[in-house]
Amino acid sequence: MADSDKLARIAKVLETGRDDSAGWTWTDFDKHEWTQLPDDHQYQGFFNHWHGRPFPVESVLPYELDLGTDEHGDPLLPFRPYDTSRGAIVARKIYSLLYERILLCRPWKRGAVITGQPGVGKSTFLKYMLARLVSERQVVIFYTATHVILFYKDQGEAYHAWTLLDVETGTPHIYPSCDVWPIQVSSPDPTLWNGWRNTFGAPLWGMDLWTVEELVCGFRLHPRYDTFREALKDAIRGRLTRLASHAAAKEIPSDQKVPTNVQNALEVLERELAFGYDEEDEDEEGKVAPNDAPQDVQSAGAEQDQVAANDALQHAVPSTAQQDQAVEDAMQTLVEDATFQVGFTPRAVYSAILTPDPNHIPNLLRGLTEARWLKILDTFISTKSLPSSDGSHLIAAVYPEWSQDTDDWSDDTWDGDWASKRLSKEMMIRSLQDHHSRRLNMFPGLLGPDGTPFGHHHISLRYT
């Protein structure tokens, strides 16, 4: 379907659902079932902020989308403490595609369920959807575990009011006679949606895993990002200063005590970027060795002229702009490394950076078999269940196989993989080692050069 045809159909759907049409009837009896929010309530502030307001659709995705804050700087929508620091979210490409897909689907289906990997941002999408619908003056019901809020204004001839559902326990009771069009986001657990979905014939769609670019964008919105960034910046500046000082004074002062997450970040950067100094004074490509310092710093140190050394040191330390760029590059590297370790969901990635757990992978590998991983994937493909209570979501990752044709209203098909490349690598090495041991044990009489059985020799495998 041509883009112009899609836009025309979307405009028609939005026009039909606006709350300022010819007059939808809401009887006094029905109103008694609701309590009007005071003018200073956060949801009322959100409605006033977005109602009829042009929605900022950027041409380049992802981008930061400010959902609004009150006069005290608090978000107008409730967020979990670790979601965002100032009421902003990342507007992902999949959000825009799902919005368009839902609107095109509305004349032909009744409702939709969106699921995906735990921690992938399904609840955040619902806030994005709420802002877009309210900005288009739609009648919207926002249903969470703690509130049911109706957004409307004036009287309009609205039918099947948009109903955004975000619940993690129990099944919403929605009867066919209800004048609603449900959109439920949910963890992969069919018991949370099968009741009404089977009755309404709603399609089941999936949400993609994040890209590195989206994760970097989202990291800047994390409540602990600014504090972590400043601590890392100070640590990097201190490390660079000590490198220059080492070249000038031939001594390496010990690192000042830094937070555990920053120390872990420095270790990651040293591993990934060879950031730091080489104790063996090796001049390897990419490493900052003492002799890489400027010549005037080396000369000052050799002459033991402290005044000249200090002057040279000031020139050796990078400028503020260079330090800022170094920190931005470091953040990119940390996110990339975290995706290798734990996968591509923001919750897992940001936790790996801000609250690193060195035992995470070893604990997952303990007793883990490829058979269990395959069983997790097979169970999800057949039942759409991926329980987080038993850690299945830490072992396997699931994602929809969708052509991104927003005019496709059928259920998505799914695929899966290991939750992270690190897990995949470790399990492959384990499989190769087991295979190697089995083959050697077929010949127990063979001896190595030192007289021990071949089966007792350790092997070294390199995985790239």
Coordinates of N, CA and C in Angstrom, one line a residue, residues 7-147:
L7 N -1.6 7.1 5.0 CA -1.8 8.3 5.8 C -3.3 8.7 5.7
A8 N -3.9 8.5 4.6 CA -5.4 8.8 4.5 C -6.2 7.9 5.4
R9 N -5.9 6.7 5.5 CA -6.6 5.8 6.3 C -6.4 6.1 7.8
I10 N -5.1 6.4 8.2 CA -4.8 6.8 9.5 C -5.6 8.1 9.9
A11 N -5.6 9.1 9.0 CA -6.4 10.3 9.3 C -7.8 10.0 9.5
K12 N -8.4 9.1 8.8 CA -9.8 8.8 8.9 C -10.1 8.1 10.3
V13 N -9.2 7.2 10.7 CA -9.4 6.6 12.0 C -9.3 7.6 13.1
L14 N -8.3 8.5 13.0 CA -8.2 9.6 14.1 C -9.3 10.5 14.1
E15 N -9.9 10.9 12.9 CA -11.0 11.8 12.9 C -12.2 11.2 13.5
T16 N -12.4 9.9 13.3 CA -13.6 9.2 13.9 C -13.5 9.2 15.4
G17 N -12.3 9.0 15.9 CA -12.1 8.9 17.4 C -12.0 10.1 18.2
R18 N -12.0 11.3 17.5 CA -11.7 12.5 18.3 C -12.8 12.9 19.3
D19 N -12.4 13.5 20.4 CA -13.4 13.8 21.4 C -14.1 15.1 21.2
D20 N -13.9 15.7 20.1 CA -14.6 17.0 19.9 C -15.5 16.9 18.6
S21 N -15.9 15.7 18.3 CA -16.8 15.5 17.2 C -18.2 15.9 17.5
A22 N -19.2 15.3 17.0 CA -20.6 15.7 17.1 C -21.2 15.6 18.5
G23 N -20.6 14.8 19.3 CA -21.1 14.8 20.7 C -21.3 13.3 21.2
W24 N -20.3 12.7 21.8 CA -20.5 11.4 22.3 C -21.2 11.5 23.7
T25 N -22.1 10.6 23.9 CA -23.0 10.8 25.0 C -22.4 10.0 26.2
W26 N -22.2 10.7 27.3 CA -21.7 10.1 28.5 C -22.7 10.5 29.6
T27 N -23.6 9.5 30.0 CA -24.7 9.8 30.9 C -24.2 10.2 32.3
D28 N -25.0 10.9 33.0 CA -24.7 11.2 34.4 C -24.5 9.9 35.2
F29 N -25.3 8.9 34.9 CA -25.2 7.6 35.6 C -23.8 7.0 35.4
D30 N -23.3 7.1 34.2 CA -22.0 6.5 34.0 C -20.9 7.4 34.6
K31 N -21.1 8.7 34.7 CA -20.1 9.5 35.3 C -19.9 9.3 36.7
H32 N -21.0 8.8 37.4 CA -20.9 8.6 38.8 C -19.9 7.4 39.1
E33 N -19.6 6.7 38.1 CA -18.6 5.6 38.3 C -17.2 6.1 38.4
W34 N -17.0 7.3 38.1 CA -15.7 7.9 38.0 C -15.5 9.1 38.9
T35 N -14.3 9.4 39.3 CA -13.9 10.5 40.1 C -13.1 11.5 39.3
Q36 N -13.5 12.7 39.2 CA -12.8 13.7 38.4 C -11.5 14.1 39.2
L37 N -10.4 14.1 38.5 CA -9.1 14.4 39.1 C -9.0 15.9 39.3
P38 N -8.3 16.3 40.4 CA -8.1 17.8 40.6 C -7.2 18.4 39.5
D39 N -7.3 19.7 39.4 CA -6.5 20.3 38.3 C -5.0 20.2 38.5
D40 N -4.5 20.0 39.8 CA -3.1 19.9 40.0 C -2.6 18.4 40.0
H41 N -3.4 17.4 39.6 CA -3.0 16.1 39.5 C -2.1 15.9 38.4
Q42 N -1.1 14.9 38.5 CA -0.1 14.7 37.4 C -0.8 14.3 36.1
Y43 N -1.8 13.4 36.2 CA -2.5 13.0 35.0 C -3.2 14.1 34.3
Q44 N -3.8 15.0 35.1 CA -4.5 16.2 34.5 C -3.4 17.1 33.9
G45 N -2.3 17.2 34.5 CA -1.2 18.0 33.9 C -0.7 17.4 32.6
F46 N -0.6 16.1 32.5 CA -0.2 15.4 31.3 C -1.3 15.7 30.2
F47 N -2.5 15.5 30.6 CA -3.6 15.8 29.6 C -3.5 17.2 29.0
N48 N -3.4 18.2 29.9 CA -3.3 19.6 29.5 C -2.1 19.8 28.7
H49 N -1.0 19.1 29.0 CA 0.2 19.3 28.2 C 0.1 18.8 26.8
W50 N -0.5 17.6 26.6 CA -0.5 17.0 25.3 C -1.8 17.2 24.5
H51 N -2.9 17.5 25.1 CA -4.2 17.5 24.3 C -4.1 18.5 23.2
G52 N -4.2 18.0 22.0 CA -4.2 18.9 20.8 C -2.8 19.4 20.5
R53 N -1.8 19.0 21.2 CA -0.5 19.5 20.9 C 0.2 18.7 19.8
P54 N 0.8 19.4 18.8 CA 1.5 18.6 17.7 C 2.5 17.7 18.3
F55 N 2.5 16.4 17.9 CA 3.4 15.5 18.4 C 4.7 15.6 17.7
P56 N 5.9 15.7 18.4 CA 7.2 15.9 17.7 C 7.7 14.6 17.1
V57 N 7.4 14.4 15.8 CA 7.9 13.3 15.1 C 9.1 13.7 14.3
E58 N 10.2 13.1 14.8 CA 11.5 13.4 14.2 C 11.8 12.5 13.0
S59 N 12.6 13.0 12.1 CA 12.9 12.2 10.9 C 14.0 11.2 11.2
V60 N 14.8 11.5 12.2 CA 16.0 10.6 12.6 C 15.6 9.9 13.9
L61 N 15.6 8.6 13.9 CA 15.3 7.8 15.1 C 16.6 7.1 15.5
P62 N 16.8 6.9 16.8 CA 16.0 7.3 17.9 C 16.2 8.7 18.3
Y63 N 15.3 9.2 19.1 CA 15.5 10.6 19.7 C 14.8 10.6 21.1
E64 N 15.3 11.6 21.9 CA 14.7 11.8 23.2 C 13.4 12.5 23.1
L65 N 12.3 11.9 23.7 CA 11.0 12.5 23.7 C 10.6 12.9 25.1
D66 N 10.4 14.2 25.3 CA 10.1 14.7 26.6 C 8.5 14.6 26.8
L67 N 8.1 13.8 27.8 CA 6.7 13.6 28.0 C 6.1 14.6 28.9
G68 N 6.9 15.5 29.4 CA 6.4 16.6 30.2 C 6.7 16.5 31.7
T69 N 7.0 17.6 32.3 CA 7.2 17.7 33.7 C 6.4 18.8 34.3
D70 N 6.2 18.7 35.7 CA 5.4 19.8 36.3 C 6.4 20.9 36.8
E71 N 5.8 21.8 37.5 CA 6.6 23.0 37.9 C 7.8 22.7 38.8
H72 N 7.7 21.5 39.4 CA 8.8 21.0 40.3 C 9.8 20.2 39.5
G73 N 9.6 19.9 38.3 CA 10.5 19.1 37.5 C 10.2 17.6 37.6
D74 N 9.1 17.3 38.2 CA 8.7 15.9 38.3 C 7.9 15.4 37.1
P75 N 8.1 14.2 36.6 CA 7.4 13.7 35.4 C 5.9 13.7 35.6
L76 N 5.2 14.0 34.5 CA 3.7 14.0 34.5 C 3.1 12.7 34.4
L77 N 3.9 11.7 34.1 CA 3.5 10.3 34.1 C 4.3 9.5 35.1
P78 N 3.7 8.5 35.8 CA 4.5 7.8 36.8 C 5.6 6.9 36.1
F79 N 6.8 6.9 36.6 CA 7.8 6.0 36.1 C 8.4 5.3 37.3
R80 N 8.9 4.1 37.0 CA 9.7 3.4 38.0 C 11.0 4.1 38.3
P81 N 11.6 4.0 39.5 CA 12.7 4.8 39.8 C 13.9 4.7 38.9
Y82 N 14.1 3.6 38.2 CA 15.2 3.4 37.3 C 14.9 3.6 35.9
D83 N 13.7 4.1 35.6 CA 13.3 4.3 34.1 C 13.9 5.6 33.5
T84 N 13.7 6.7 34.2 CA 14.1 8.0 33.6 C 14.3 9.0 34.7
S85 N 15.1 10.0 34.4 CA 15.4 11.0 35.4 C 14.6 12.2 35.3
R86 N 14.0 12.5 34.1 CA 13.3 13.7 33.9 C 12.0 13.6 33.0
G87 N 11.4 12.4 33.0 CA 10.2 12.3 32.3 C 10.4 12.2 30.8
A88 N 11.6 11.9 30.4 CA 11.8 11.7 28.9 C 12.0 10.2 28.6
I89 N 11.7 9.8 27.4 CA 11.9 8.4 27.0 C 12.6 8.5 25.6
V90 N 13.0 7.3 25.2 CA 13.6 7.1 23.9 C 12.5 6.8 22.9
A91 N 12.3 7.6 21.9 CA 11.4 7.3 20.8 C 12.1 6.4 19.8
R92 N 11.8 5.1 19.9 CA 12.4 4.1 19.0 C 11.6 4.0 17.7
K93 N 12.3 3.4 16.7 CA 11.7 3.2 15.4 C 10.5 2.2 15.6
I94 N 10.7 1.2 16.4 CA 9.6 0.2 16.5 C 8.4 0.9 17.1
Y95 N 8.5 1.9 18.0 CA 7.4 2.6 18.5 C 6.5 3.2 17.4
S96 N 7.2 3.9 16.5 CA 6.5 4.6 15.5 C 5.8 3.6 14.5
L97 N 6.5 2.5 14.3 CA 5.9 1.5 13.4 C 4.7 0.8 14.0
L98 N 4.8 0.5 15.3 CA 3.7 -0.1 16.0 C 2.5 0.9 16.1
Y99 N 2.7 2.1 16.3 CA 1.7 3.1 16.3 C 0.9 3.1 15.0
E100 N 1.7 3.2 13.9 CA 1.0 3.1 12.6 C 0.3 1.8 12.3
R101 N 0.9 0.7 12.7 CA 0.3 -0.6 12.5 C -1.0 -0.7 13.3
I102 N -1.1 -0.2 14.5 CA -2.3 -0.2 15.3 C -3.4 0.6 14.6
L103 N -3.1 1.8 14.2 CA -4.1 2.6 13.6 C -4.6 2.0 12.3
L104 N -3.7 1.4 11.5 CA -4.2 0.8 10.2 C -5.0 -0.5 10.5
C105 N -4.7 -1.1 11.6 CA -5.4 -2.4 12.0 C -6.8 -2.1 12.6
R106 N -7.0 -0.9 13.1 CA -8.3 -0.7 13.9 C -9.6 -1.0 13.1
P107 N -9.7 -0.6 11.9 CA -11.0 -0.8 11.2 C -11.3 -2.3 11.0
W108 N -10.3 -3.2 11.1 CA -10.4 -4.6 10.7 C -10.3 -5.5 11.9
K109 N -9.7 -5.1 12.9 CA -9.5 -6.0 14.1 C -10.0 -5.2 15.3
R110 N -10.0 -5.9 16.4 CA -10.5 -5.3 17.7 C -9.5 -5.6 18.8
G111 N -8.5 -4.7 18.9 CA -7.5 -4.8 19.9 C -6.2 -5.4 19.4
A112 N -5.2 -5.4 20.2 CA -3.8 -5.9 19.9 C -3.1 -6.2 21.2
V113 N -2.3 -7.2 21.2 CA -1.4 -7.6 22.3 C 0.0 -7.4 21.9
I114 N 0.8 -6.8 22.6 CA 2.3 -6.6 22.3 C 3.1 -7.2 23.4
T115 N 3.9 -8.2 23.1 CA 4.8 -8.8 24.1 C 6.2 -8.8 23.6
G116 N 7.1 -9.3 24.3 CA 8.5 -9.4 23.9 C 9.4 -9.7 25.1
Q117 N 10.7 -9.7 24.9 CA 11.7 -10.0 26.0 C 11.4 -9.1 27.2
P118 N 11.4 -9.7 28.4 CA 11.3 -8.9 29.6 C 12.3 -7.8 29.7
G119 N 11.9 -6.6 30.0 CA 12.8 -5.4 30.1 C 13.1 -4.7 28.8
V120 N 12.3 -5.0 27.7 CA 12.6 -4.5 26.4 C 11.9 -3.1 26.2
G121 N 11.0 -2.7 27.2 CA 10.5 -1.4 27.0 C 9.0 -1.3 26.6
K122 N 8.3 -2.4 26.9 CA 6.8 -2.4 26.5 C 6.0 -1.4 27.2
S123 N 6.2 -1.2 28.5 CA 5.5 -0.2 29.3 C 5.8 1.2 28.8
T124 N 7.1 1.4 28.4 CA 7.5 2.7 27.9 C 6.7 3.0 26.6
F125 N 6.6 2.0 25.7 CA 5.8 2.2 24.5 C 4.4 2.6 24.8
L126 N 3.8 2.1 25.8 CA 2.4 2.5 26.1 C 2.3 4.0 26.5
K127 N 3.3 4.5 27.1 CA 3.4 5.9 27.4 C 3.5 6.7 26.2
Y128 N 4.4 6.2 25.3 CA 4.5 6.9 23.9 C 3.2 6.9 23.2
M129 N 2.5 5.7 23.3 CA 1.2 5.6 22.6 C 0.2 6.6 23.2
L130 N 0.2 6.7 24.5 CA -0.8 7.6 25.2 C -0.5 9.0 24.8
A131 N 0.7 9.4 24.7 CA 1.0 10.8 24.3 C 0.6 11.1 22.9
R132 N 0.8 10.2 22.0 CA 0.4 10.4 20.6 C -1.1 10.4 20.5
L133 N -1.8 9.6 21.2 CA -3.3 9.5 21.0 C -3.9 10.8 21.7
V134 N -3.4 11.2 22.8 CA -4.0 12.4 23.5 C -3.7 13.6 22.6
S135 N -2.5 13.6 22.0 CA -2.2 14.8 21.1 C -3.1 14.9 19.9
E136 N -3.7 13.7 19.5 CA -4.6 13.7 18.4 C -6.1 13.8 18.9
R137 N -6.3 14.2 20.2 CA -7.6 14.4 20.8 C -8.5 13.2 20.8
Q138 N -7.8 12.0 21.0 CA -8.6 10.8 21.1 C -9.1 10.5 22.5
V139 N -10.2 9.8 22.6 CA -10.7 9.3 23.9 C -9.9 8.1 24.3
V140 N -9.2 8.2 25.5 CA -8.2 7.1 25.8 C -8.5 6.7 27.3
I141 N -8.5 5.4 27.5 CA -8.5 4.9 28.9 C -7.1 4.3 29.1
F142 N -6.5 4.7 30.2 CA -5.1 4.3 30.6 C -5.3 3.4 31.8
Y143 N -5.0 2.1 31.7 CA -5.3 1.1 32.7 C -4.0 0.5 33.2
T144 N -3.7 0.8 34.4 CA -2.5 0.2 35.0 C -2.9 -0.6 36.3
A145 N -1.8 -1.1 37.0 CA -2.1 -1.9 38.2 C -2.7 -1.1 39.3
T146 N -2.5 0.2 39.2 CA -2.9 1.1 40.3 C -4.0 2.1 40.0
H147 N -4.1 2.4 38.7 CA -5.1 3.4 38.2 C -5.8 3.0 37.0

